[in-house]
Amino acid sequence: MEDVGEAIREIHVELQNDRIAMGESARDQLMQARRIQDARLREVFMMEAVRSATDAKRVLMRNFSQNIFQIKGHAQKSDLQMLFDLKGEKDISRKAIDAFQDLVYITNAVQIECEGYAMLGEYEPCKECLEEFKLFIEENKLNERDTLLLLNENSSQKRIDIVNEFSDIAAKITTFDSTGKIDDSVCNLLTTKLVGGELDD
């Protein structure tokens, strides 16, 4: 049984690494696209980077929503139930760690989308990306600090720095008004130290 449990944990780590790698790949694609001299070719590669970021974002968003759902369900358990569920405690800690990683890379993916569209002079899609991010934040109650604190409480790796930084981002994004005019300063809404914020296993 221990061998099976270890195999499942290894698969879990591999899947999370794959999700994170998708986000890192999109960032690399954008950086490389910026250096292409030919304008037409640069535009093609920039759009590919944006598409990759969107794919990574959606995979990470789904994973985050699943993790936060299970963490909230765990928080409803009585002290007695938690006492007899030590394995569940470990699983929940792993889910909380993954959730923090998801938030870092979701934010990075949205930033890549917005930067890519801004470089192409296409600001309407930037608005759409920010509106989608705003909806994700509101649906998961990430604009409420208590949600982020719940993640931190359930994680074996305390990350109050991410709690504070994402709280600032959520506050900016939830006040974003898509009816107004935007320019390349839109990326300031996502300015954060979260970029590349990997967490150790």
Short mmCIF file of N, CA and C in Angstrom, two decimals, residues 37-171:
data_model
loop_
_atom_site.label_atom_id
_atom_site.label_comp_id
_atom_site.label_asym_id
_atom_site.label_seq_id
_atom_site.Cartn_x
_atom_site.Cartn_y
_atom_site.Cartn_z
N GLN A 37 13.28 39.74 -35.71
CA GLN A 37 13.41 40.99 -36.46
C GLN A 37 12.28 41.20 -37.47
N ASP A 38 11.92 40.13 -38.16
CA ASP A 38 10.87 40.23 -39.18
C ASP A 38 9.52 40.47 -38.50
N ALA A 39 8.87 41.59 -38.85
CA ALA A 39 7.63 42.01 -38.17
C ALA A 39 6.51 40.98 -38.31
N ARG A 40 6.37 40.44 -39.54
CA ARG A 40 5.29 39.47 -39.76
C ARG A 40 5.51 38.18 -38.99
N LEU A 41 6.74 37.72 -39.01
CA LEU A 41 7.09 36.50 -38.30
C LEU A 41 6.97 36.72 -36.78
N ARG A 42 7.38 37.90 -36.33
CA ARG A 42 7.28 38.22 -34.90
C ARG A 42 5.83 38.18 -34.44
N GLU A 43 4.93 38.70 -35.27
CA GLU A 43 3.51 38.70 -34.93
C GLU A 43 2.96 37.28 -34.81
N VAL A 44 3.37 36.40 -35.72
CA VAL A 44 2.91 35.01 -35.71
C VAL A 44 3.37 34.32 -34.42
N PHE A 45 4.66 34.49 -34.09
CA PHE A 45 5.20 33.83 -32.91
C PHE A 45 4.65 34.43 -31.62
N MET A 46 4.35 35.72 -31.65
CA MET A 46 3.77 36.36 -30.47
C MET A 46 2.37 35.81 -30.20
N MET A 47 1.59 35.63 -31.28
CA MET A 47 0.25 35.06 -31.12
C MET A 47 0.32 33.62 -30.61
N GLU A 48 1.34 32.88 -31.05
CA GLU A 48 1.51 31.51 -30.56
C GLU A 48 1.82 31.51 -29.06
N ALA A 49 2.63 32.47 -28.62
CA ALA A 49 2.95 32.59 -27.20
C ALA A 49 1.70 32.92 -26.39
N VAL A 50 0.87 33.81 -26.93
CA VAL A 50 -0.38 34.18 -26.24
C VAL A 50 -1.31 32.96 -26.15
N ARG A 51 -1.41 32.20 -27.24
CA ARG A 51 -2.26 31.01 -27.22
C ARG A 51 -1.76 29.99 -26.19
N SER A 52 -0.44 29.83 -26.12
CA SER A 52 0.14 28.91 -25.15
C SER A 52 -0.17 29.36 -23.73
N ALA A 53 -0.09 30.67 -23.50
CA ALA A 53 -0.39 31.22 -22.17
C ALA A 53 -1.85 30.98 -21.80
N THR A 54 -2.74 31.13 -22.77
CA THR A 54 -4.17 30.91 -22.52
C THR A 54 -4.43 29.45 -22.17
N ASP A 55 -3.79 28.53 -22.91
CA ASP A 55 -3.95 27.10 -22.61
C ASP A 55 -3.45 26.79 -21.20
N ALA A 56 -2.26 27.30 -20.87
CA ALA A 56 -1.69 27.05 -19.54
C ALA A 56 -2.58 27.63 -18.45
N LYS A 57 -3.08 28.83 -18.68
CA LYS A 57 -3.94 29.51 -17.71
C LYS A 57 -5.18 28.69 -17.40
N ARG A 58 -5.81 28.17 -18.43
CA ARG A 58 -7.06 27.42 -18.23
C ARG A 58 -6.82 26.11 -17.48
N VAL A 59 -5.72 25.42 -17.80
CA VAL A 59 -5.39 24.19 -17.09
C VAL A 59 -5.13 24.49 -15.62
N LEU A 60 -4.38 25.55 -15.35
CA LEU A 60 -4.06 25.93 -13.97
C LEU A 60 -5.29 26.41 -13.22
N MET A 61 -6.16 27.15 -13.89
CA MET A 61 -7.39 27.63 -13.24
C MET A 61 -8.27 26.46 -12.81
N ARG A 62 -8.39 25.48 -13.69
CA ARG A 62 -9.21 24.30 -13.36
C ARG A 62 -8.61 23.55 -12.17
N ASN A 63 -7.30 23.40 -12.19
CA ASN A 63 -6.63 22.71 -11.09
C ASN A 63 -6.79 23.47 -9.78
N PHE A 64 -6.65 24.80 -9.86
CA PHE A 64 -6.81 25.61 -8.65
C PHE A 64 -8.22 25.47 -8.08
N SER A 65 -9.22 25.59 -8.94
CA SER A 65 -10.61 25.52 -8.47
C SER A 65 -10.91 24.18 -7.80
N GLN A 66 -10.35 23.10 -8.35
CA GLN A 66 -10.53 21.77 -7.76
C GLN A 66 -9.86 21.70 -6.39
N ASN A 67 -8.64 22.25 -6.31
CA ASN A 67 -7.90 22.23 -5.04
C ASN A 67 -8.60 23.04 -3.97
N ILE A 68 -9.04 24.24 -4.30
CA ILE A 68 -9.66 25.11 -3.30
C ILE A 68 -10.99 24.52 -2.83
N PHE A 69 -11.70 23.84 -3.73
CA PHE A 69 -12.95 23.18 -3.35
C PHE A 69 -12.69 22.12 -2.29
N GLN A 70 -11.65 21.31 -2.50
CA GLN A 70 -11.33 20.25 -1.55
C GLN A 70 -10.77 20.81 -0.24
N ILE A 71 -10.01 21.88 -0.33
CA ILE A 71 -9.47 22.50 0.89
C ILE A 71 -10.60 23.09 1.72
N LYS A 72 -11.56 23.72 1.09
CA LYS A 72 -12.70 24.28 1.82
C LYS A 72 -13.54 23.17 2.44
N GLY A 73 -13.69 22.05 1.74
CA GLY A 73 -14.43 20.91 2.28
C GLY A 73 -13.72 20.34 3.50
N HIS A 74 -12.40 20.29 3.44
CA HIS A 74 -11.60 19.80 4.56
C HIS A 74 -11.75 20.71 5.78
N ALA A 75 -11.84 22.02 5.52
CA ALA A 75 -11.96 23.00 6.62
C ALA A 75 -13.28 22.85 7.37
N GLN A 76 -14.28 22.21 6.73
CA GLN A 76 -15.58 22.01 7.37
C GLN A 76 -15.58 20.84 8.35
N LYS A 77 -14.53 20.01 8.31
CA LYS A 77 -14.47 18.84 9.18
C LYS A 77 -14.30 19.26 10.64
N SER A 78 -14.81 18.43 11.51
CA SER A 78 -14.66 18.67 12.95
C SER A 78 -13.23 18.34 13.37
N ASP A 79 -12.83 18.81 14.55
CA ASP A 79 -11.50 18.52 15.08
C ASP A 79 -11.30 17.01 15.23
N LEU A 80 -12.35 16.31 15.64
CA LEU A 80 -12.27 14.85 15.83
C LEU A 80 -12.02 14.15 14.49
N GLN A 81 -12.73 14.59 13.44
CA GLN A 81 -12.54 14.00 12.11
C GLN A 81 -11.11 14.22 11.62
N MET A 82 -10.59 15.43 11.86
CA MET A 82 -9.23 15.74 11.42
C MET A 82 -8.19 14.92 12.18
N LEU A 83 -8.49 14.63 13.44
CA LEU A 83 -7.57 13.86 14.27
C LEU A 83 -7.34 12.47 13.70
N PHE A 84 -8.39 11.89 13.11
CA PHE A 84 -8.31 10.53 12.55
C PHE A 84 -8.00 10.52 11.05
N ASP A 85 -7.70 11.68 10.52
CA ASP A 85 -7.46 11.77 9.07
C ASP A 85 -6.09 12.40 8.79
N LEU A 86 -5.03 11.76 9.30
CA LEU A 86 -3.69 12.30 9.13
C LEU A 86 -3.25 12.29 7.67
N LYS A 87 -3.67 11.23 6.93
CA LYS A 87 -3.34 11.16 5.50
C LYS A 87 -4.01 12.31 4.76
N GLY A 88 -5.26 12.59 5.15
CA GLY A 88 -5.99 13.69 4.53
C GLY A 88 -5.31 15.03 4.77
N GLU A 89 -4.73 15.19 5.97
CA GLU A 89 -4.01 16.42 6.31
C GLU A 89 -2.84 16.63 5.35
N LYS A 90 -2.10 15.53 5.09
CA LYS A 90 -0.95 15.62 4.20
C LYS A 90 -1.39 15.94 2.78
N ASP A 91 -2.47 15.30 2.33
CA ASP A 91 -3.00 15.55 0.99
C ASP A 91 -3.46 17.00 0.85
N ILE A 92 -4.11 17.51 1.89
CA ILE A 92 -4.60 18.88 1.84
C ILE A 92 -3.44 19.87 1.80
N SER A 93 -2.39 19.58 2.54
CA SER A 93 -1.21 20.45 2.51
C SER A 93 -0.63 20.51 1.11
N ARG A 94 -0.57 19.34 0.44
CA ARG A 94 -0.04 19.30 -0.92
C ARG A 94 -0.94 20.10 -1.87
N LYS A 95 -2.25 20.00 -1.66
CA LYS A 95 -3.18 20.75 -2.51
C LYS A 95 -3.04 22.25 -2.29
N ALA A 96 -2.78 22.65 -1.04
CA ALA A 96 -2.59 24.07 -0.74
C ALA A 96 -1.31 24.59 -1.38
N ILE A 97 -0.26 23.78 -1.34
CA ILE A 97 1.01 24.16 -1.99
C ILE A 97 0.79 24.30 -3.49
N ASP A 98 0.09 23.32 -4.07
CA ASP A 98 -0.22 23.37 -5.51
C ASP A 98 -1.05 24.61 -5.84
N ALA A 99 -2.01 24.93 -4.98
CA ALA A 99 -2.89 26.07 -5.23
C ALA A 99 -2.09 27.37 -5.27
N PHE A 100 -1.12 27.52 -4.38
CA PHE A 100 -0.27 28.71 -4.41
C PHE A 100 0.54 28.75 -5.70
N GLN A 101 1.08 27.60 -6.10
CA GLN A 101 1.81 27.55 -7.37
C GLN A 101 0.89 27.93 -8.54
N ASP A 102 -0.33 27.39 -8.51
CA ASP A 102 -1.30 27.70 -9.56
C ASP A 102 -1.52 29.21 -9.66
N LEU A 103 -1.71 29.87 -8.52
CA LEU A 103 -1.96 31.31 -8.52
C LEU A 103 -0.80 32.09 -9.13
N VAL A 104 0.42 31.67 -8.78
CA VAL A 104 1.61 32.34 -9.34
C VAL A 104 1.60 32.23 -10.86
N TYR A 105 1.38 31.03 -11.36
CA TYR A 105 1.50 30.81 -12.81
C TYR A 105 0.26 31.26 -13.58
N ILE A 106 -0.89 31.30 -12.93
CA ILE A 106 -2.07 31.89 -13.57
C ILE A 106 -1.83 33.37 -13.79
N THR A 107 -1.32 34.04 -12.76
CA THR A 107 -1.01 35.47 -12.87
C THR A 107 0.01 35.72 -13.97
N ASN A 108 1.05 34.88 -14.01
CA ASN A 108 2.06 35.02 -15.06
C ASN A 108 1.44 34.83 -16.44
N ALA A 109 0.55 33.85 -16.57
CA ALA A 109 -0.08 33.58 -17.87
C ALA A 109 -0.93 34.76 -18.33
N VAL A 110 -1.69 35.34 -17.41
CA VAL A 110 -2.50 36.51 -17.77
C VAL A 110 -1.59 37.66 -18.18
N GLN A 111 -0.48 37.81 -17.49
CA GLN A 111 0.47 38.87 -17.83
C GLN A 111 1.04 38.64 -19.23
N ILE A 112 1.36 37.41 -19.57
CA ILE A 112 1.87 37.09 -20.91
C ILE A 112 0.81 37.42 -21.96
N GLU A 113 -0.44 37.03 -21.70
CA GLU A 113 -1.52 37.35 -22.64
C GLU A 113 -1.59 38.86 -22.88
N CYS A 114 -1.62 39.61 -21.78
CA CYS A 114 -1.77 41.07 -21.91
C CYS A 114 -0.56 41.71 -22.57
N GLU A 115 0.64 41.27 -22.20
CA GLU A 115 1.85 41.81 -22.82
C GLU A 115 1.87 41.52 -24.31
N GLY A 116 1.52 40.26 -24.66
CA GLY A 116 1.52 39.89 -26.07
C GLY A 116 0.56 40.72 -26.89
N TYR A 117 -0.67 40.86 -26.40
CA TYR A 117 -1.66 41.67 -27.12
C TYR A 117 -1.25 43.14 -27.17
N ALA A 118 -0.68 43.64 -26.07
CA ALA A 118 -0.26 45.05 -26.04
C ALA A 118 0.85 45.30 -27.06
N MET A 119 1.77 44.35 -27.19
CA MET A 119 2.85 44.49 -28.18
C MET A 119 2.30 44.50 -29.60
N LEU A 120 1.18 43.83 -29.78
CA LEU A 120 0.55 43.81 -31.11
C LEU A 120 -0.40 45.00 -31.30
N GLY A 121 -0.54 45.82 -30.26
CA GLY A 121 -1.44 46.98 -30.34
C GLY A 121 -2.90 46.59 -30.27
N GLU A 122 -3.19 45.38 -29.75
CA GLU A 122 -4.56 44.89 -29.66
C GLU A 122 -5.02 44.95 -28.19
N TYR A 123 -5.69 46.03 -27.83
CA TYR A 123 -6.04 46.24 -26.43
C TYR A 123 -7.40 45.66 -26.04
N GLU A 124 -8.27 45.44 -26.99
CA GLU A 124 -9.57 44.84 -26.66
C GLU A 124 -9.41 43.42 -26.10
N PRO A 125 -8.54 42.58 -26.72
CA PRO A 125 -8.33 41.25 -26.14
C PRO A 125 -7.71 41.33 -24.74
N CYS A 126 -6.91 42.38 -24.48
CA CYS A 126 -6.36 42.58 -23.12
C CYS A 126 -7.49 42.73 -22.13
N LYS A 127 -8.50 43.52 -22.51
CA LYS A 127 -9.66 43.71 -21.63
C LYS A 127 -10.34 42.38 -21.34
N GLU A 128 -10.48 41.56 -22.38
CA GLU A 128 -11.14 40.27 -22.23
C GLU A 128 -10.35 39.38 -21.26
N CYS A 129 -9.03 39.37 -21.40
CA CYS A 129 -8.18 38.57 -20.51
C CYS A 129 -8.34 39.01 -19.05
N LEU A 130 -8.36 40.33 -18.85
CA LEU A 130 -8.49 40.85 -17.49
C LEU A 130 -9.88 40.58 -16.92
N GLU A 131 -10.90 40.65 -17.77
CA GLU A 131 -12.26 40.34 -17.32
C GLU A 131 -12.36 38.87 -16.90
N GLU A 132 -11.73 37.98 -17.67
CA GLU A 132 -11.73 36.55 -17.33
C GLU A 132 -11.01 36.31 -16.00
N PHE A 133 -9.89 37.01 -15.81
CA PHE A 133 -9.13 36.88 -14.57
C PHE A 133 -9.94 37.42 -13.39
N LYS A 134 -10.62 38.53 -13.63
CA LYS A 134 -11.48 39.13 -12.60
C LYS A 134 -12.59 38.14 -12.19
N LEU A 135 -13.20 37.50 -13.17
CA LEU A 135 -14.26 36.53 -12.89
C LEU A 135 -13.71 35.35 -12.09
N PHE A 136 -12.54 34.87 -12.47
CA PHE A 136 -11.89 33.76 -11.76
C PHE A 136 -11.64 34.15 -10.30
N ILE A 137 -11.14 35.35 -10.08
CA ILE A 137 -10.86 35.83 -8.72
C ILE A 137 -12.15 35.90 -7.91
N GLU A 138 -13.19 36.44 -8.51
CA GLU A 138 -14.46 36.60 -7.78
C GLU A 138 -15.13 35.25 -7.51
N GLU A 139 -15.12 34.36 -8.51
CA GLU A 139 -15.76 33.05 -8.34
C GLU A 139 -15.09 32.24 -7.23
N ASN A 140 -13.79 32.38 -7.10
CA ASN A 140 -13.05 31.63 -6.08
C ASN A 140 -12.83 32.43 -4.80
N LYS A 141 -13.47 33.62 -4.74
CA LYS A 141 -13.38 34.49 -3.56
C LYS A 141 -11.93 34.84 -3.20
N LEU A 142 -11.11 35.02 -4.22
CA LEU A 142 -9.71 35.37 -3.99
C LEU A 142 -9.53 36.85 -3.70
N ASN A 143 -10.61 37.63 -3.86
CA ASN A 143 -10.58 39.03 -3.45
C ASN A 143 -10.87 39.16 -1.95
N GLU A 144 -11.13 38.03 -1.31
CA GLU A 144 -11.31 37.98 0.14
C GLU A 144 -10.05 37.38 0.76
N ARG A 145 -9.38 38.16 1.56
CA ARG A 145 -8.10 37.72 2.15
C ARG A 145 -8.23 36.40 2.91
N ASP A 146 -9.40 36.17 3.50
CA ASP A 146 -9.60 34.94 4.27
C ASP A 146 -9.40 33.69 3.42
N THR A 147 -9.74 33.77 2.13
CA THR A 147 -9.55 32.61 1.24
C THR A 147 -8.06 32.30 1.10
N LEU A 148 -7.26 33.34 0.90
CA LEU A 148 -5.82 33.16 0.77
C LEU A 148 -5.20 32.69 2.09
N LEU A 149 -5.71 33.21 3.19
CA LEU A 149 -5.22 32.79 4.50
C LEU A 149 -5.56 31.32 4.77
N LEU A 150 -6.72 30.88 4.27
CA LEU A 150 -7.11 29.47 4.41
C LEU A 150 -6.10 28.57 3.69
N LEU A 151 -5.68 28.98 2.51
CA LEU A 151 -4.65 28.22 1.79
C LEU A 151 -3.37 28.16 2.62
N ASN A 152 -2.98 29.30 3.15
CA ASN A 152 -1.74 29.38 3.92
C ASN A 152 -1.80 28.52 5.17
N GLU A 153 -2.95 28.52 5.83
CA GLU A 153 -3.12 27.73 7.06
C GLU A 153 -3.00 26.24 6.77
N ASN A 154 -3.46 25.82 5.60
CA ASN A 154 -3.47 24.40 5.27
C ASN A 154 -2.20 23.92 4.59
N SER A 155 -1.30 24.85 4.28
CA SER A 155 -0.05 24.49 3.63
C SER A 155 1.05 24.27 4.67
N SER A 156 1.88 23.26 4.43
CA SER A 156 3.03 23.04 5.33
C SER A 156 4.11 24.08 5.07
N GLN A 157 4.02 24.78 3.92
CA GLN A 157 4.96 25.84 3.58
C GLN A 157 4.23 27.17 3.65
N LYS A 158 4.44 27.90 4.72
CA LYS A 158 3.74 29.16 4.91
C LYS A 158 4.25 30.21 3.92
N ARG A 159 3.32 30.79 3.15
CA ARG A 159 3.68 31.77 2.11
C ARG A 159 2.87 33.05 2.27
N ILE A 160 3.07 33.72 3.38
CA ILE A 160 2.35 34.97 3.61
C ILE A 160 2.74 36.02 2.58
N ASP A 161 3.95 35.88 2.00
CA ASP A 161 4.37 36.81 0.95
C ASP A 161 3.44 36.72 -0.25
N ILE A 162 3.08 35.50 -0.64
CA ILE A 162 2.16 35.33 -1.77
C ILE A 162 0.76 35.80 -1.39
N VAL A 163 0.36 35.55 -0.15
CA VAL A 163 -0.94 36.04 0.33
C VAL A 163 -1.01 37.56 0.16
N ASN A 164 0.02 38.25 0.61
CA ASN A 164 0.04 39.72 0.54
C ASN A 164 0.09 40.22 -0.90
N GLU A 165 0.95 39.61 -1.70
CA GLU A 165 1.12 40.06 -3.08
C GLU A 165 -0.13 39.79 -3.92
N PHE A 166 -0.72 38.60 -3.75
CA PHE A 166 -1.91 38.29 -4.54
C PHE A 166 -3.10 39.11 -4.06
N SER A 167 -3.15 39.45 -2.78
CA SER A 167 -4.22 40.32 -2.27
C SER A 167 -4.18 41.67 -3.00
N ASP A 168 -2.97 42.20 -3.20
CA ASP A 168 -2.81 43.47 -3.92
C ASP A 168 -3.28 43.34 -5.37
N ILE A 169 -2.89 42.25 -6.02
CA ILE A 169 -3.30 42.02 -7.41
C ILE A 169 -4.81 41.90 -7.51
N ALA A 170 -5.40 41.10 -6.62
CA ALA A 170 -6.85 40.89 -6.64
C ALA A 170 -7.59 42.21 -6.46
N ALA A 171 -7.08 43.07 -5.57
CA ALA A 171 -7.71 44.37 -5.35
C ALA A 171 -7.68 45.22 -6.61
#
